[in-house]
mmCIF file of C-alpha atoms in Angstrom:
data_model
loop_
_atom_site.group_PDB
_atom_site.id
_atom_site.type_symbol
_atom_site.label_atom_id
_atom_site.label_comp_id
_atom_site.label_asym_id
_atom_site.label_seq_id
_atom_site.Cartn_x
_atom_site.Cartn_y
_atom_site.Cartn_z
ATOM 1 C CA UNK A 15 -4.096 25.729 6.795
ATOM 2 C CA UNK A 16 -6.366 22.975 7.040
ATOM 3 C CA UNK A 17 -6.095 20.431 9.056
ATOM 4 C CA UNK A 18 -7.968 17.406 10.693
ATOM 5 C CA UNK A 19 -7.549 16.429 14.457
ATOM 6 C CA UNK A 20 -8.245 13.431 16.710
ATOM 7 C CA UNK A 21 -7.684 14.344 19.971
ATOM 8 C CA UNK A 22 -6.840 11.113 21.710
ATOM 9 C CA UNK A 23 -3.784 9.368 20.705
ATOM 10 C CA UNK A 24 -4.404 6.374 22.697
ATOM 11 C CA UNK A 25 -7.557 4.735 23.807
ATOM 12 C CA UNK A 26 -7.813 1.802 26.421
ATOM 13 C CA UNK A 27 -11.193 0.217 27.167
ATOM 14 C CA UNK A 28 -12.846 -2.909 29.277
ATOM 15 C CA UNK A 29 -14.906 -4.678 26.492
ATOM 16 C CA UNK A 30 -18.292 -3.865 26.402
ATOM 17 C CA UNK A 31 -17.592 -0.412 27.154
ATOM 18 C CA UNK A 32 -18.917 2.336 24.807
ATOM 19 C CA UNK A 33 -16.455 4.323 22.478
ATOM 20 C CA UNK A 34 -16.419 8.170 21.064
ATOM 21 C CA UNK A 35 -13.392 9.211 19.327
ATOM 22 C CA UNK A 36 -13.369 12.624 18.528
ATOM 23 C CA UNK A 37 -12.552 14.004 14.689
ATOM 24 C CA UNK A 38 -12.334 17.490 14.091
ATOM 25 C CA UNK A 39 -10.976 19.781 10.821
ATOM 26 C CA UNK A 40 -10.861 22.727 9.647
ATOM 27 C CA UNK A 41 -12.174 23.122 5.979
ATOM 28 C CA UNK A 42 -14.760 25.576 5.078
ATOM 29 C CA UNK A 43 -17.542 24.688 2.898
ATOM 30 C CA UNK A 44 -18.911 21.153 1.923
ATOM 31 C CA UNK A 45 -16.758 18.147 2.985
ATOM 32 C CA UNK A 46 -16.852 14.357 2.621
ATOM 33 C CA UNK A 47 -15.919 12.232 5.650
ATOM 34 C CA UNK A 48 -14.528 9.131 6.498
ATOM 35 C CA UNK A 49 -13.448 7.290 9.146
ATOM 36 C CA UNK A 50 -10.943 4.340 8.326
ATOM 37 C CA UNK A 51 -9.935 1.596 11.072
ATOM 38 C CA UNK A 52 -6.632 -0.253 10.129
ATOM 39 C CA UNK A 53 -5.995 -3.627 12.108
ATOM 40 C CA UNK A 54 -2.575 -4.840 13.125
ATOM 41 C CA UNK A 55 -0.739 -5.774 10.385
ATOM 42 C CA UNK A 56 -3.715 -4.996 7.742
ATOM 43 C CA UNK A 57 -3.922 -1.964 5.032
ATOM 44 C CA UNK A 58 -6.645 0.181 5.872
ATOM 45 C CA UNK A 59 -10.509 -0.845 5.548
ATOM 46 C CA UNK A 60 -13.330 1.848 5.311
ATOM 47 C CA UNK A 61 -15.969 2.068 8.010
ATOM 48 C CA UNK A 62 -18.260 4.549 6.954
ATOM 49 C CA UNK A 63 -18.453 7.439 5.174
ATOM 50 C CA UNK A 64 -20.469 10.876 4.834
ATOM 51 C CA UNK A 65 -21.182 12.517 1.842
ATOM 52 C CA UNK A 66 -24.510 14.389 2.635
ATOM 53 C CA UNK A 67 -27.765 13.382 3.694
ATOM 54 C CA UNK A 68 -28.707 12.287 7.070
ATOM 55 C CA UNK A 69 -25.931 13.533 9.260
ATOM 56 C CA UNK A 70 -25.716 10.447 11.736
ATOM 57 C CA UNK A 71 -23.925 7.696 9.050
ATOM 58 C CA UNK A 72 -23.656 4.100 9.993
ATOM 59 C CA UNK A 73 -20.734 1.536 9.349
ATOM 60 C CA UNK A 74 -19.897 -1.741 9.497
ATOM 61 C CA UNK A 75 -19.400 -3.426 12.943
ATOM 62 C CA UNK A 76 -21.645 -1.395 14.601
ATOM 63 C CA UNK A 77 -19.717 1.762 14.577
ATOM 64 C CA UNK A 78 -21.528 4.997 13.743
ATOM 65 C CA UNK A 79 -20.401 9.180 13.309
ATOM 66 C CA UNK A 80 -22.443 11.991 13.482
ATOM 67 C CA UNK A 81 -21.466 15.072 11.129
ATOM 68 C CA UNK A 82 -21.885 18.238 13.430
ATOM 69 C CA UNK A 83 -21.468 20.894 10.848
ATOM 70 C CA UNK A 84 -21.425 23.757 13.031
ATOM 71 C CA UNK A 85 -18.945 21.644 15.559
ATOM 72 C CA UNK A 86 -16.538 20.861 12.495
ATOM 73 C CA UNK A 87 -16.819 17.497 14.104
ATOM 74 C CA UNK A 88 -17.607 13.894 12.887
ATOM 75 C CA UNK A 89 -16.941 11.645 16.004
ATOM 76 C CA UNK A 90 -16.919 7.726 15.806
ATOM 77 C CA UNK A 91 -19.167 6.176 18.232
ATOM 78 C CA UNK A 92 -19.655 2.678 19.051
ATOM 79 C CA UNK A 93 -22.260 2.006 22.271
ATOM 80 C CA UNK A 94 -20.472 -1.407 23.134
ATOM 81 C CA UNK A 95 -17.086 -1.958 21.988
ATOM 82 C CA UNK A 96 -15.256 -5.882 21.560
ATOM 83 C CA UNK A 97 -11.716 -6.972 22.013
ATOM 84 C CA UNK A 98 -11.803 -7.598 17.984
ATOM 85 C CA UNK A 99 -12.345 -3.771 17.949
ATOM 86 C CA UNK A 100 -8.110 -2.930 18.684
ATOM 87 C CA UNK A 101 -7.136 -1.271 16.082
ATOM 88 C CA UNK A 102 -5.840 2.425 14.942
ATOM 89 C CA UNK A 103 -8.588 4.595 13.532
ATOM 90 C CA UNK A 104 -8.126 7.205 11.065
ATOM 91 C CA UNK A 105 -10.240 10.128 10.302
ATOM 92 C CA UNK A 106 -9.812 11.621 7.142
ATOM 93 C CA UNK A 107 -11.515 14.772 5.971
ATOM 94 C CA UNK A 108 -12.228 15.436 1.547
ATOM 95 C CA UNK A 109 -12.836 18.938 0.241
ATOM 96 C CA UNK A 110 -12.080 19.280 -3.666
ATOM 97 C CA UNK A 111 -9.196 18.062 -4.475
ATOM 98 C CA UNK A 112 -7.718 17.849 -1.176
ATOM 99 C CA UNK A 113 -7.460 14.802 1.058
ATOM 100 C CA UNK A 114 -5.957 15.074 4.885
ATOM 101 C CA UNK A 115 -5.451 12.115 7.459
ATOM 102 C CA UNK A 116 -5.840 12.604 10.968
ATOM 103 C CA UNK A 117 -3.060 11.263 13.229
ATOM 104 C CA UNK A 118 -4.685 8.417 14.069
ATOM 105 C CA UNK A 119 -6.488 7.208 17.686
ATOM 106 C CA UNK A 120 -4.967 3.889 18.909
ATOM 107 C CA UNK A 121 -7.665 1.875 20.408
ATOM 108 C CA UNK A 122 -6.993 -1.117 22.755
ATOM 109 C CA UNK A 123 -9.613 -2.727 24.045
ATOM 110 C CA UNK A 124 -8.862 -5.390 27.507
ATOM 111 C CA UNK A 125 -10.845 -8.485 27.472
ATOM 112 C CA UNK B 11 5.526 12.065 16.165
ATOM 113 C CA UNK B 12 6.346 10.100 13.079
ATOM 114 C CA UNK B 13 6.447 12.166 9.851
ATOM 115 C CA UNK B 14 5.601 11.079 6.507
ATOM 116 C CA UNK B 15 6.569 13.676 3.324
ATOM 117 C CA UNK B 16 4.940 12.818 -0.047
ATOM 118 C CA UNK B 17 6.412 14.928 -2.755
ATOM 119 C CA UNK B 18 5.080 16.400 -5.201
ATOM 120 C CA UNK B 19 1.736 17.518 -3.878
ATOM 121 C CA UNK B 20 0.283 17.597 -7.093
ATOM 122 C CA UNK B 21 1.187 17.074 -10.872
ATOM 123 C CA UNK B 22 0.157 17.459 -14.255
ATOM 124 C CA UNK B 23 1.198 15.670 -16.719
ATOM 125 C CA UNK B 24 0.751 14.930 -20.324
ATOM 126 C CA UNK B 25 -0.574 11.577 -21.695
ATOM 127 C CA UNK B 26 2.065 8.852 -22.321
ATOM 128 C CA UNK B 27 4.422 10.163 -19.879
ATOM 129 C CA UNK B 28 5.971 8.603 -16.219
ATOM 130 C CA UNK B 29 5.351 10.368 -13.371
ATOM 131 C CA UNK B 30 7.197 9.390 -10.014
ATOM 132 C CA UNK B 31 6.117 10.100 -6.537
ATOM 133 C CA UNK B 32 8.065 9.822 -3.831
ATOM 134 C CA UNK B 33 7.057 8.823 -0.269
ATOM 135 C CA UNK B 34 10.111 9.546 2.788
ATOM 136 C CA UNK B 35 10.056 8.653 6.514
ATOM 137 C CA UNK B 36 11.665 11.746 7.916
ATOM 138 C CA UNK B 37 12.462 10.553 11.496
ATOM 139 C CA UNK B 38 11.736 6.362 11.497
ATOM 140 C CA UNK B 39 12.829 3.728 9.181
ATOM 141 C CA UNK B 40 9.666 2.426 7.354
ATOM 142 C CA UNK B 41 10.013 -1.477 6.895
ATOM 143 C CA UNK B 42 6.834 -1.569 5.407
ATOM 144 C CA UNK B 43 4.682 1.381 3.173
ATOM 145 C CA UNK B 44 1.234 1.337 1.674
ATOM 146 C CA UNK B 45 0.340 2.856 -1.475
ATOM 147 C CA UNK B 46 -3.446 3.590 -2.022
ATOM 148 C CA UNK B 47 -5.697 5.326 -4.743
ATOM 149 C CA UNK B 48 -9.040 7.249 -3.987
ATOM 150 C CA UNK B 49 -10.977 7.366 -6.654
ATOM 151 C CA UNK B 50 -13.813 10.313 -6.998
ATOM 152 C CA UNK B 51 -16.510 10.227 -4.208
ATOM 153 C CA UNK B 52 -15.190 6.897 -3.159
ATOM 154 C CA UNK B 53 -12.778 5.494 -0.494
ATOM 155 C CA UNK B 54 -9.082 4.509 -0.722
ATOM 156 C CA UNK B 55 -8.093 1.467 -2.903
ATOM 157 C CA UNK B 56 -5.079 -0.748 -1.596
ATOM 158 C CA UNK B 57 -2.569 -0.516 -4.604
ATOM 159 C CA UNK B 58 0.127 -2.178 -3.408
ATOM 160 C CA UNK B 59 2.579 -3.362 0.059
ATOM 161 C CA UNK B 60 5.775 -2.133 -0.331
ATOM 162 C CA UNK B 61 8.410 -4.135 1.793
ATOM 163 C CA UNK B 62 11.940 -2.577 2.079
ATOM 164 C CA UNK B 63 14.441 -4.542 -0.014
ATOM 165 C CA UNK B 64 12.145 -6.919 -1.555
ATOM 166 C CA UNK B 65 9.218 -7.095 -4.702
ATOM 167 C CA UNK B 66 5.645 -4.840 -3.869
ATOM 168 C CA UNK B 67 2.924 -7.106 -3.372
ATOM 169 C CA UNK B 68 0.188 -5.834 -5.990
ATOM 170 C CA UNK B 69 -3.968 -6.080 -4.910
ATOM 171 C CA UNK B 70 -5.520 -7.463 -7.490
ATOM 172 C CA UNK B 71 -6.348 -5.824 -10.588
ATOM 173 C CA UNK B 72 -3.583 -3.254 -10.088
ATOM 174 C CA UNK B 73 -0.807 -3.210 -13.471
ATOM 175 C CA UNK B 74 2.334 -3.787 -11.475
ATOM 176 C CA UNK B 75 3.971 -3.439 -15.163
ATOM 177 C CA UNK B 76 2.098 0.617 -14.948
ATOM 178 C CA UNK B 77 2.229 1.585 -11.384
ATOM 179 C CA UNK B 78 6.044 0.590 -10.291
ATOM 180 C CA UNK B 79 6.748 0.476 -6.768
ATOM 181 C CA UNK B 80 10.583 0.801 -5.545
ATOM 182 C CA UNK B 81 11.204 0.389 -1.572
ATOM 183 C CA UNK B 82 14.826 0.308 -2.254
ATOM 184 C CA UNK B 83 15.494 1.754 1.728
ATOM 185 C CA UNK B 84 14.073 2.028 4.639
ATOM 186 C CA UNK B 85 13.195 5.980 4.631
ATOM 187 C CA UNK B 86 12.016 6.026 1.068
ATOM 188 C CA UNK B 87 9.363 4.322 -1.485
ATOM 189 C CA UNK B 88 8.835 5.862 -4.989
ATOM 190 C CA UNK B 89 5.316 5.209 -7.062
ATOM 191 C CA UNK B 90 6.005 5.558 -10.669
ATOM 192 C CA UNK B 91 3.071 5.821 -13.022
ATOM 193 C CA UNK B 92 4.301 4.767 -16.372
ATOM 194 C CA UNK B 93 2.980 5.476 -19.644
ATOM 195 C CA UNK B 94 0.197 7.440 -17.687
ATOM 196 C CA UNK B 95 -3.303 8.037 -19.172
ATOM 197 C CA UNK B 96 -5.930 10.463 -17.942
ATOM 198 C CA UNK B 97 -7.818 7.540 -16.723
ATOM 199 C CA UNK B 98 -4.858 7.168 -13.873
ATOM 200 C CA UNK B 99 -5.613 10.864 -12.955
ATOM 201 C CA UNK B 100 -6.284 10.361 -9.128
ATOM 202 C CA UNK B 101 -5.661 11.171 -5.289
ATOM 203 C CA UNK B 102 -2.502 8.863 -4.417
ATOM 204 C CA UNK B 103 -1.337 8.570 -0.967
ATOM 205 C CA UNK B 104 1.291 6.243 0.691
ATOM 206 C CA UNK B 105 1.553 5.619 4.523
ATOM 207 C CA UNK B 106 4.710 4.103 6.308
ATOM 208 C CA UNK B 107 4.355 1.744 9.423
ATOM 209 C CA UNK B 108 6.759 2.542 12.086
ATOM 210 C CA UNK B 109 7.826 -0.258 13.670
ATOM 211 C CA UNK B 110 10.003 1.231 16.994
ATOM 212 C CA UNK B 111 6.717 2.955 17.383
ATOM 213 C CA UNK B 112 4.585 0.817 18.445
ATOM 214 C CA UNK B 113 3.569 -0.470 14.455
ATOM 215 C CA UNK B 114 1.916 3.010 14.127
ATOM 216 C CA UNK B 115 0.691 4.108 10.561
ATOM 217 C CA UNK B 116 1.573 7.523 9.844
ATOM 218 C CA UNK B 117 0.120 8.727 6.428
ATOM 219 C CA UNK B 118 1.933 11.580 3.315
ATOM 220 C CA UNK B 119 -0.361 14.363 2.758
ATOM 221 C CA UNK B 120 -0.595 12.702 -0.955
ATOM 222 C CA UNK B 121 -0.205 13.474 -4.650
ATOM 223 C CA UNK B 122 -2.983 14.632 -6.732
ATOM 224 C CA UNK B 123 -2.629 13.412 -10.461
ATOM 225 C CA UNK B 124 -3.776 15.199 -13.786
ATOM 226 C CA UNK B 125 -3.375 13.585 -16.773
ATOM 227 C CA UNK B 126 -3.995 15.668 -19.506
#
C-alpha cells in the first residue's frame, strides 16, 4: 500500500543548528510533494512544494527539499534553524487522486 | 499513535445532492479538528476550525450555509456538502489535535469528491 514516512518523531535542536528531516513514500510513478509546517495552535501553512522541474525546491523561511527520485525521498533541510522554527512538520506525498500525510516530525528548537 | 479514520474514502455523487463525511478520533478525544480542501495541483485550503460543542469557525470565502460542519463530540466531526455542484468536486481532509498528546495533529487519509 502506499505510504509516506518521516522517520523522526521528535526533533530537539540548539538554535542555529542545521535541520534535515527525512520524508520518504512509496508511490510509483510521478508524484507531487509537499512539505507543510503547522505552528502551535495554527492550521497548517505550506512551505514548499515540488511538482517537477529542478529537483532541489525552495520555501519560505529558508527551508529547502531535495526530490531524490531514485531515493523515494524529499527531505526538508534548513542550514541554520531559529527558535521561531518549533513547530510539527508534515510531509505529504500526491499521486492522482490520492493524497497521504506523513506522521508528522515534532521539531523543538532551545534558544 | 493517534488515529484519525475519514470515511468514505471517496464518493460520487450527483449534482444537487448532500454528501456527508465523517472524520473519528479512534483512540483520543479531539477538542479541536481541521477541515481543509486541496484543490488540483495546489496546496490545502483551511475550510473551517471545528471546536467540540460549539459553532465552526469558517476562513473566509468558505459558504458555511454549503459546507456544514458538526463537532457535536469529542471523537467525531461530520463535513456535509449541501446542494453539491461539480465545482465542489475535490480532495477533503480533516485532522484532529490531540490534546493529552502533546497538541499533536494527526491527519484522516481524506475523501475524494466527484460531482457529477
Amino acid at each position: 500500500a502506499q505510504s509516506v514516512s518521516q522517520h523522526n518523531h521528535h526533533v530537539i535542536l540548539s538554535e542555529a543548528a542545521s535541520l534535515e528531516l527525512g520524508c520518504n513514500y512509496s508511490y510509483g510513478g510521478t508524484v507531487n510533494l509537499f512539505w507543510y509546517v503547522q505552528y502551535p495552535g495554527q492550521h497548517l501553512q505550506l512551505l514548499l512544494k515540488y511538482f517537477s522541474g529542478d529537483p532541489l525546491v525552495k520555501g519560505i523561511k529558508g527551508f529547502e527539499a531535495e526530490f531524490i527520485k531514485s531515493k523515494f525521498s524529499f527531505n526538508l533541510r534548513k542550514p541554520s534553524v531559529q527558535w521561531s522554527d518549533t513547530a510539527e512538520y508534515f510531509c505529504a506525498v500526491n499521486r492522482g487522486n490520492d493524497m497521504r500525510f506523513g506522521a508528522g516530525t515534532r521539531l523543538t528548537v532551545k534558544p | 499513535g493517534a488515529v484519525v479514520s475519514q470515511h468514505p474514502s471517496r464518493v460520487i455523487c450527483k449534482s444537487g445532492t448532500s454528501v456527508k463525511i465523517e472524520c473519528r478520533s479512534l483512540d483520543f478525544q479531539a477538542t479541536t479538528m481541521f477541515w481543509y480542501r486541496q484543490f488540483p495541483k495546489k496546496s490545502l485550503m483551511l475550510m473551517a476550525t471545528s471546536n467540540e460543542g460549539s459553532k465552526a469557525t469558517y476562513e473566509q470565502g468558505v459558504e458555511k450555509d454549503k459546507f456544514l460542519i458538526n463537532h457535536a463530540s469529542l471523537t467525531l466531526s461530520t463535513l456535509t456538502v449541501t446542494s453539491a455542484h461539480p465545482e465542489d468536486s475535490s480532495f477533503y481532509i480533516c485532522s484532529a489535535r490531540d490534546p493529552t498528546g502533546g497538541n499533536r495533529y494527526t491527519f484522516g487519509s481524506g475523501t475524494r469528491l466527484t460531482v457529477v
